[in-house]
Amino acid sequence: MTELLSERITMDANICHGKPTIRGLRYPVENILEWLSSGMSVDEILADYEDLEREDILAALEFASRLAKVKRIEMLAA
C-alpha cells in the first residue's frame, strides 16, 4: 500500500498551499475524505469527478488511516 501512497498522494507548495493532493491535481485529500464522510459513495465521487480514479480514493483512505495511528491525543485548551 505504500507504493499506492507514493504514486497517488503528492505535496507541492504551489498546489493547494502544499496540502496533500491526489496526483498533483487540485483535489486535496481532505476533500475526498469529506465527500466520503458526508455519505457519497466511491462511485458517486468518480461520476462527479471524472479525472479521479478508484485507486486515488483508496490512497486517500490509506493516508488518513496512517495519520490516525498516533500514540496519544491530548485535548487543547479552548
Short mmCIF file of C-alpha atoms in Angstrom, two decimals, residues 5-66:
data_model
loop_
_atom_site.label_atom_id
_atom_site.label_comp_id
_atom_site.label_asym_id
_atom_site.label_seq_id
_atom_site.Cartn_x
_atom_site.Cartn_y
_atom_site.Cartn_z
CA LEU A 5 0.51 6.35 -1.44
CA SER A 6 3.75 7.43 -3.06
CA GLU A 7 2.17 7.32 -6.52
CA ARG A 8 -1.18 8.89 -5.63
CA ILE A 9 -0.64 11.38 -2.80
CA THR A 10 1.55 14.34 -3.62
CA MET A 11 2.52 17.54 -1.84
CA ASP A 12 3.65 20.60 -3.75
CA ALA A 13 3.91 24.07 -2.19
CA ASN A 14 2.49 25.53 -5.41
CA ILE A 15 -0.65 23.38 -5.41
CA CYS A 16 -3.36 23.87 -2.78
CA HIS A 17 -0.89 25.60 -0.42
CA GLY A 18 1.15 22.42 -0.04
CA LYS A 19 -1.70 20.28 1.26
CA PRO A 20 -1.64 16.59 0.32
CA THR A 21 -3.44 16.23 -3.02
CA ILE A 22 -4.31 13.48 -5.44
CA ARG A 23 -1.64 13.06 -8.16
CA GLY A 24 -0.78 16.77 -8.21
CA LEU A 25 -4.33 17.63 -9.22
CA ARG A 26 -6.21 20.24 -7.26
CA TYR A 27 -8.09 17.67 -5.20
CA PRO A 28 -6.91 17.84 -1.59
CA VAL A 29 -7.07 14.54 0.29
CA GLU A 30 -9.24 16.27 2.89
CA ASN A 31 -11.92 16.91 0.25
CA ILE A 32 -12.03 13.24 -0.71
CA LEU A 33 -12.42 12.31 2.95
CA GLU A 34 -15.15 14.91 3.48
CA TRP A 35 -17.10 13.60 0.49
CA LEU A 36 -16.89 10.05 1.82
CA SER A 37 -17.85 11.08 5.35
CA SER A 38 -20.84 13.03 4.02
CA GLY A 39 -22.20 9.80 2.58
CA MET A 40 -21.04 9.97 -1.03
CA SER A 41 -20.09 6.59 -2.41
CA VAL A 42 -16.88 5.95 -4.29
CA ASP A 43 -18.92 5.52 -7.47
CA GLU A 44 -20.67 8.88 -6.94
CA ILE A 45 -17.35 10.65 -6.45
CA LEU A 46 -15.92 9.02 -9.57
CA ALA A 47 -19.01 10.02 -11.58
CA ASP A 48 -18.79 13.65 -10.40
CA TYR A 49 -15.01 13.98 -10.80
CA GLU A 50 -14.02 12.11 -13.94
CA ASP A 51 -10.28 12.73 -13.59
CA LEU A 52 -10.21 10.80 -10.29
CA GLU A 53 -9.64 7.05 -10.19
CA ARG A 54 -10.74 4.42 -7.67
CA GLU A 55 -7.12 3.98 -6.57
CA ASP A 56 -6.96 7.72 -5.74
CA ILE A 57 -9.79 7.34 -3.26
CA LEU A 58 -8.23 4.23 -1.74
CA ALA A 59 -4.96 6.12 -1.36
CA ALA A 60 -6.78 8.97 0.41
CA LEU A 61 -8.26 6.46 2.85
CA GLU A 62 -4.88 4.83 3.43
CA PHE A 63 -3.32 8.27 4.00
CA ALA A 64 -5.99 9.08 6.61
CA SER A 65 -5.51 5.69 8.25
CA ARG A 66 -1.81 6.35 8.69
#
